[in-house]
Coordinates of C-alpha atoms in Angstrom, one line a residue:
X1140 CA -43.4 -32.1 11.3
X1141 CA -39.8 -30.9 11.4
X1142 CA -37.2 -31.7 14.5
X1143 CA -35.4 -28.6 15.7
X1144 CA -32.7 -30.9 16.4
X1145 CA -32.0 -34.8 16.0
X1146 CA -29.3 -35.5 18.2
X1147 CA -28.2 -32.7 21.6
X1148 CA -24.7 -33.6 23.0
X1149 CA -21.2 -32.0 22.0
X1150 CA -18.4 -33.4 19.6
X1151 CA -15.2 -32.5 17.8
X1152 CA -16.0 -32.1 14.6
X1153 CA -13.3 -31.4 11.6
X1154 CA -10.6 -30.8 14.8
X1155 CA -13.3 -28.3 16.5
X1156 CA -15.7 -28.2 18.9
X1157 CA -19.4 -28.5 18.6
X1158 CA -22.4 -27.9 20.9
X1159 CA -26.2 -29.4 20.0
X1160 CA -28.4 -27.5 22.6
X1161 CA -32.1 -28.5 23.0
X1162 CA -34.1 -25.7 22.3
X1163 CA -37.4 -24.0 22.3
X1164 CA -39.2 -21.1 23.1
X1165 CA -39.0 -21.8 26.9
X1166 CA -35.6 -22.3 26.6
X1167 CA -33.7 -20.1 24.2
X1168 CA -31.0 -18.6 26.4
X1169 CA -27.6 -20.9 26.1
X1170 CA -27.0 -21.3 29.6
X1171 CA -31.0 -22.6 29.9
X1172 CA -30.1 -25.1 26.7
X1173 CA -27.1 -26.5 28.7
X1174 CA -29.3 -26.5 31.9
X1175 CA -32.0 -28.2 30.0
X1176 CA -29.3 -31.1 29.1
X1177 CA -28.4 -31.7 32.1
X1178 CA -31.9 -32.3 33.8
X1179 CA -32.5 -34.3 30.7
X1180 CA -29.4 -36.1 30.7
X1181 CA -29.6 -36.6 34.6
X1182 CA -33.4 -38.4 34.3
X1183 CA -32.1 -40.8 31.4
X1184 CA -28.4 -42.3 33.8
X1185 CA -28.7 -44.5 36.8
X1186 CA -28.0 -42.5 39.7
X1187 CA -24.3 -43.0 40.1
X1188 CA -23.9 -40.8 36.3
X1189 CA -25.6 -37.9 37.7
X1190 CA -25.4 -34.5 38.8
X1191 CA -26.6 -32.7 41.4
X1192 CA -27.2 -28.7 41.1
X1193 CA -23.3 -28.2 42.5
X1194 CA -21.2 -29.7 40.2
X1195 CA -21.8 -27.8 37.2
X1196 CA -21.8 -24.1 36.0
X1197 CA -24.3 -23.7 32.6
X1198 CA -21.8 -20.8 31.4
X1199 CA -19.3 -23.2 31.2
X1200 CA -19.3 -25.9 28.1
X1201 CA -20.8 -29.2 28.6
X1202 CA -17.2 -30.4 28.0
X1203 CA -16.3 -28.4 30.7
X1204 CA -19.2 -29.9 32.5
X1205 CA -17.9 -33.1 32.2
X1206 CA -14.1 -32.8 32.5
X1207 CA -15.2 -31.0 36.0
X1208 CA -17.0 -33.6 36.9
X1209 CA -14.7 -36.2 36.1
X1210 CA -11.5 -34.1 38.2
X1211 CA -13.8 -34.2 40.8
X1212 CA -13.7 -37.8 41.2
X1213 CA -9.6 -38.1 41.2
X1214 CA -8.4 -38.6 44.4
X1215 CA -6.7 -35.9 46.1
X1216 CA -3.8 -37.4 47.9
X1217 CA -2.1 -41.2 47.0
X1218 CA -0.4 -41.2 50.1
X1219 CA -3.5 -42.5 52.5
X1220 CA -3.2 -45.6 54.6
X1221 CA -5.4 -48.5 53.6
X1222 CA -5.5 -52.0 55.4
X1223 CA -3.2 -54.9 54.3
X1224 CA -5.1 -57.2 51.9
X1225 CA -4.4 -60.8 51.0
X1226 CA -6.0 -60.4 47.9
X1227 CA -7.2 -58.3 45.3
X1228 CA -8.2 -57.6 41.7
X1229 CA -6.8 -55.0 38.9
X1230 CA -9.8 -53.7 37.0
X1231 CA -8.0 -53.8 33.7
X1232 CA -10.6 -52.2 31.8
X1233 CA -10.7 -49.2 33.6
X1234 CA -7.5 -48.8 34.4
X1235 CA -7.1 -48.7 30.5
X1236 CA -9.5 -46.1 30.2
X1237 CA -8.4 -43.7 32.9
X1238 CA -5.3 -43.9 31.6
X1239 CA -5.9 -42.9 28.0
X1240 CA -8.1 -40.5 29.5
X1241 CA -5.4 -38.4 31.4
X1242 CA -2.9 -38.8 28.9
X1243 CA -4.9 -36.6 26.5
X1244 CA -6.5 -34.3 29.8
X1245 CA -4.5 -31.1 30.8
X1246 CA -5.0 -31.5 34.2
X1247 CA -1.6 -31.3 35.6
X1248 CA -3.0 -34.7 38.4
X1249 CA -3.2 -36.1 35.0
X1250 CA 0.2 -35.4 33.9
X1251 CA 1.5 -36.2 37.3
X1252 CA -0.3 -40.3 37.1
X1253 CA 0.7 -41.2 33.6
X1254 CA 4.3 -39.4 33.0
X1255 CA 5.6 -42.6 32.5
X1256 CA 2.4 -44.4 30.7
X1257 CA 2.3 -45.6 27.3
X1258 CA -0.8 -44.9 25.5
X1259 CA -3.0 -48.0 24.5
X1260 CA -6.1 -47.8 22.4
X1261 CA -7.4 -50.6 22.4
X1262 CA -10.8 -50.8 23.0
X1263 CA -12.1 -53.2 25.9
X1264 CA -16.0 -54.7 25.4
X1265 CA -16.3 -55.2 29.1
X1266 CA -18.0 -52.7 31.3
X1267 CA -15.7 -51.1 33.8
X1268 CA -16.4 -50.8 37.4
X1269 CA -15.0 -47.9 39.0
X1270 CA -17.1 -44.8 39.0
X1271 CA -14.0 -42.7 37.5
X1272 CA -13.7 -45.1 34.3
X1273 CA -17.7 -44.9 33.9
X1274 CA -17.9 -41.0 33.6
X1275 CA -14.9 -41.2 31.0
X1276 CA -16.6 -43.3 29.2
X1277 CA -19.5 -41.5 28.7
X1278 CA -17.7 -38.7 26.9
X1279 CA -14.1 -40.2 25.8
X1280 CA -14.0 -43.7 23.5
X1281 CA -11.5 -43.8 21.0
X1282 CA -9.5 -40.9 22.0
X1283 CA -12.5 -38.6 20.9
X1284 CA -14.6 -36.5 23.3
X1285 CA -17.9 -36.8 22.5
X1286 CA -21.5 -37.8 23.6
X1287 CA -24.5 -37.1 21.9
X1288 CA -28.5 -38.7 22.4
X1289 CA -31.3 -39.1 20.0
X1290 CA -33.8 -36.0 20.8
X1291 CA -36.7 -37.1 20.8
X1292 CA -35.7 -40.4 22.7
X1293 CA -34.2 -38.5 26.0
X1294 CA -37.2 -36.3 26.2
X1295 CA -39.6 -39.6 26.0
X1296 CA -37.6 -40.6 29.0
X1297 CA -37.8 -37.5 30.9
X1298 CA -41.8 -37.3 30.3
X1299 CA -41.6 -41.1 30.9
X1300 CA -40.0 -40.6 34.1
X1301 CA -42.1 -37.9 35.7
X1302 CA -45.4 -39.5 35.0
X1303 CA -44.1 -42.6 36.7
X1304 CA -43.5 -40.5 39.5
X1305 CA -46.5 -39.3 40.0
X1306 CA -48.8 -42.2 39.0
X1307 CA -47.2 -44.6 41.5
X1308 CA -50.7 -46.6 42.0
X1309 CA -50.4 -47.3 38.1
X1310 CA -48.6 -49.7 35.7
X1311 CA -46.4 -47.2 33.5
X1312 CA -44.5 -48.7 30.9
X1313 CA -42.0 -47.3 28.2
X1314 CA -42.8 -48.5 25.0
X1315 CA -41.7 -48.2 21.9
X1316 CA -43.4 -45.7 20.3
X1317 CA -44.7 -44.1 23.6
X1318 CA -45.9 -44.4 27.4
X1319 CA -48.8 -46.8 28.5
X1320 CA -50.7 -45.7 31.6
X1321 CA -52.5 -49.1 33.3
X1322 CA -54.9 -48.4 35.9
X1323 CA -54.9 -51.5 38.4
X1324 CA -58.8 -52.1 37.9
X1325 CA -60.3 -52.8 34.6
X1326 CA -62.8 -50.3 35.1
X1327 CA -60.5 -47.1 35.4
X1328 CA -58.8 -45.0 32.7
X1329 CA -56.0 -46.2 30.4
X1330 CA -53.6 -43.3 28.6
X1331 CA -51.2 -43.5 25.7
X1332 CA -48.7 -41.0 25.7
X1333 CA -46.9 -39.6 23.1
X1334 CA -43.9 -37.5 23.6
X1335 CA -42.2 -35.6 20.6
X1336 CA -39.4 -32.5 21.0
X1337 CA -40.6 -31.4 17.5
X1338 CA -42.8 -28.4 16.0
X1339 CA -45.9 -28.7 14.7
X1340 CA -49.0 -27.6 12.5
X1341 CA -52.2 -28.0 14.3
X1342 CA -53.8 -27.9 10.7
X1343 CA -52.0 -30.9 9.6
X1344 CA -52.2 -32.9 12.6
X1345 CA -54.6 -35.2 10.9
X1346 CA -52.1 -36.4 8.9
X1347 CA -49.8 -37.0 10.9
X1348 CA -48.1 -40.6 11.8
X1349 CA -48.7 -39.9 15.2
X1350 CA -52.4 -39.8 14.3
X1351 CA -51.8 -42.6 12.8
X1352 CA -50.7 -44.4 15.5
X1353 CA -53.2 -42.6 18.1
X1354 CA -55.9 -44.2 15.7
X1355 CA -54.6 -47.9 15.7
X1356 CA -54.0 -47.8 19.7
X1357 CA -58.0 -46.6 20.3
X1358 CA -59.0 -50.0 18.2
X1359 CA -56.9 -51.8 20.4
X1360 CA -59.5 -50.8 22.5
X1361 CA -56.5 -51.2 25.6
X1362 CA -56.1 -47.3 25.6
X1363 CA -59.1 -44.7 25.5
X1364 CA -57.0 -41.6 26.0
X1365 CA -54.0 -40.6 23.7
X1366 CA -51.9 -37.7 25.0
X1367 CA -49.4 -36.4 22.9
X1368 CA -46.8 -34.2 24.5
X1369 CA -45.2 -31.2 23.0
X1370 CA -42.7 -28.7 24.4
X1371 CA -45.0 -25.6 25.4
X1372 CA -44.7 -22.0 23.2
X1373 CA -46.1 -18.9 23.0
X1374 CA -48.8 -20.6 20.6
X1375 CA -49.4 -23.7 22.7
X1376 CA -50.6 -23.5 26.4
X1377 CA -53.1 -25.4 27.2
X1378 CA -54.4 -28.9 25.9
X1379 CA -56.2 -29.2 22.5
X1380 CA -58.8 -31.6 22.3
X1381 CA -58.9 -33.7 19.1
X1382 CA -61.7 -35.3 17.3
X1383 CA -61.7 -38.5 14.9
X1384 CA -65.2 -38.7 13.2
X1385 CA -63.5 -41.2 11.2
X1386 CA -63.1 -44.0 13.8
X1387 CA -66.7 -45.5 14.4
X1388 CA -66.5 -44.7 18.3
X1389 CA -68.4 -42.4 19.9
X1390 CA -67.2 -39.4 21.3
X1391 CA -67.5 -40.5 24.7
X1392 CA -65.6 -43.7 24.5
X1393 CA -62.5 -41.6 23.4
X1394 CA -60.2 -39.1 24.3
X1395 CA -57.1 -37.2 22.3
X1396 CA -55.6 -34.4 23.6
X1397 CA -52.2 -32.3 22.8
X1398 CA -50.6 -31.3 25.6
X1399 CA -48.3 -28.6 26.1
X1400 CA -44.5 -29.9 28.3
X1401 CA -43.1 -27.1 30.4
X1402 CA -39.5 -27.1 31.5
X1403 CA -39.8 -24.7 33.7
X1404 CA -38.9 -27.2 36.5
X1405 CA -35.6 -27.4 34.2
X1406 CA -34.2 -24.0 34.2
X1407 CA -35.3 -22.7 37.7
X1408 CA -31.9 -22.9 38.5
X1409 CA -29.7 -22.8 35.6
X1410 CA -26.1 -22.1 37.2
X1411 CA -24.4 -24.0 40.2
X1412 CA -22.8 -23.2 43.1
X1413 CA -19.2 -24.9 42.3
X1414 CA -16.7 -23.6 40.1
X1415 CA -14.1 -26.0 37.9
X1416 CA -11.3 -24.1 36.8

């Protein structure tokens, strides 16, 4: 089994820039890639680091994505009235990081805030608190731009979050090495699923570690179905039933399926509505 691609994020590499798009045969188009990122990327962030369908434009980097994003949040005006407080507290950290941040950023706000600011570097281990500082962070640490996820790890999360959405009367858990599906009695169906962003050869599946793995969770005798999850192609569309003749279970008492993952939910609407210059 090969990976298309280990990591999917952008960098500067050797002073240029670099792109890592998921892809498959669903999704080949770039601007489907970048929209396929940002559903991913928007499933695996709490809700105050995500997007919604107008703040970013797939024929634009995922730099730009960002950098829009993060303009977005600067205030407009400095000049509004607030109440007189007694007290209050400098949030060192990301002041620290904002600032580095605009110093290096061509926005002309950015100029504007730290003509007279001194860059510092040093990195602070505490987590900052205003929303600005926390969607630098994401993308600029030590005056590099660049964020980049494991594969196969932020589509487990995505497959991980849309079954617990729709299996709300169940225990779903993210494990390790997969998903477990609980029922709440003892009597109903328990599923193991495992998700990999990776190709594969249906004649070599028995020799796979997954297999492996699928083998060692039906002894456990907790799960009786294993799911493993696939992006769909051309080849693979519907489920494919597995057998094991080599577990002693009967064929009834077990189930393993392969099951193709659509994005199609992903790319409905690949470009937004909002432009960032």
């Amino acid at each position: 089994m090969n990976k298309r691609l280990e990591f999917i994020g952008f960098e500067f590499l050797d002073g240029s820039y670099k792109e890592y798009l998921p892809s498959s045969e669903q999704v080949y188009l770039k601007e489907q890639k970048r929209a396929l990122f940002i559903s991913m990327f928007n499933f695996y962030m709490p809700k105050e680091l995500r997007f919604n369908t107008k703040e970013f434009n797939t024929k634009q980097t995922l730099l730009k994505i960002f950098t829009c994003k993060i303009k977005s949040l600067i205030p407009i005006s400095f000049t509004n009235k607030h109440k007189m407080v007694k007290n209050f507290n400098v949030d060192v950290v990301s002041t620290n990081i904002i600032n580095n941040f605009l110093s290096f950023s061509t926005m002309e706000k950015g100029k504007f805030l730290t003509k007279n600011f001194i860059s510092n570097s040093k990195v602070f281990n505490k987590t900052p608190k205003l929303l600005l500082a926390k969607w630098i962070e994401l993308i600029f640490k030590n005056n590099q731009f660049r964020i980049l996820f494991d594969l196969d790890d932020i589509f487990s999360n995505l497959v991980y979050e849309r079954i617990k959405k729709v299996n709300r009367d169940k225990k779903v858990t993210c494990l390790q090495n997969g998903i477990s599906i609980l029922g709440l009695n003892e009597d109903t169906t328990s599923t193991f699923v495992i998700p990999s962003f990776s190709s594969f050869d249906i004649n070599k599946m028995h020799l796979n570690e997954q297999i492996i793995l699928a083998k060692e969770k039906l002894q456990e005798k907790k799960h009786n179905q294993i799911y493993f999850v696939y992006p769909k192609s051309d080849d693979f569309k519907k489920h494919i039933e597995l057998k094991l003749p080599e577990l002693a279970m009967s064929e009834d008492e077990y189930k393993v399926k392969l099951v193709p993952y659509s994005f199609s939910f992903c790319i409905k609407n690949i470009k937004g509505k909002e432009k960032c210059k």
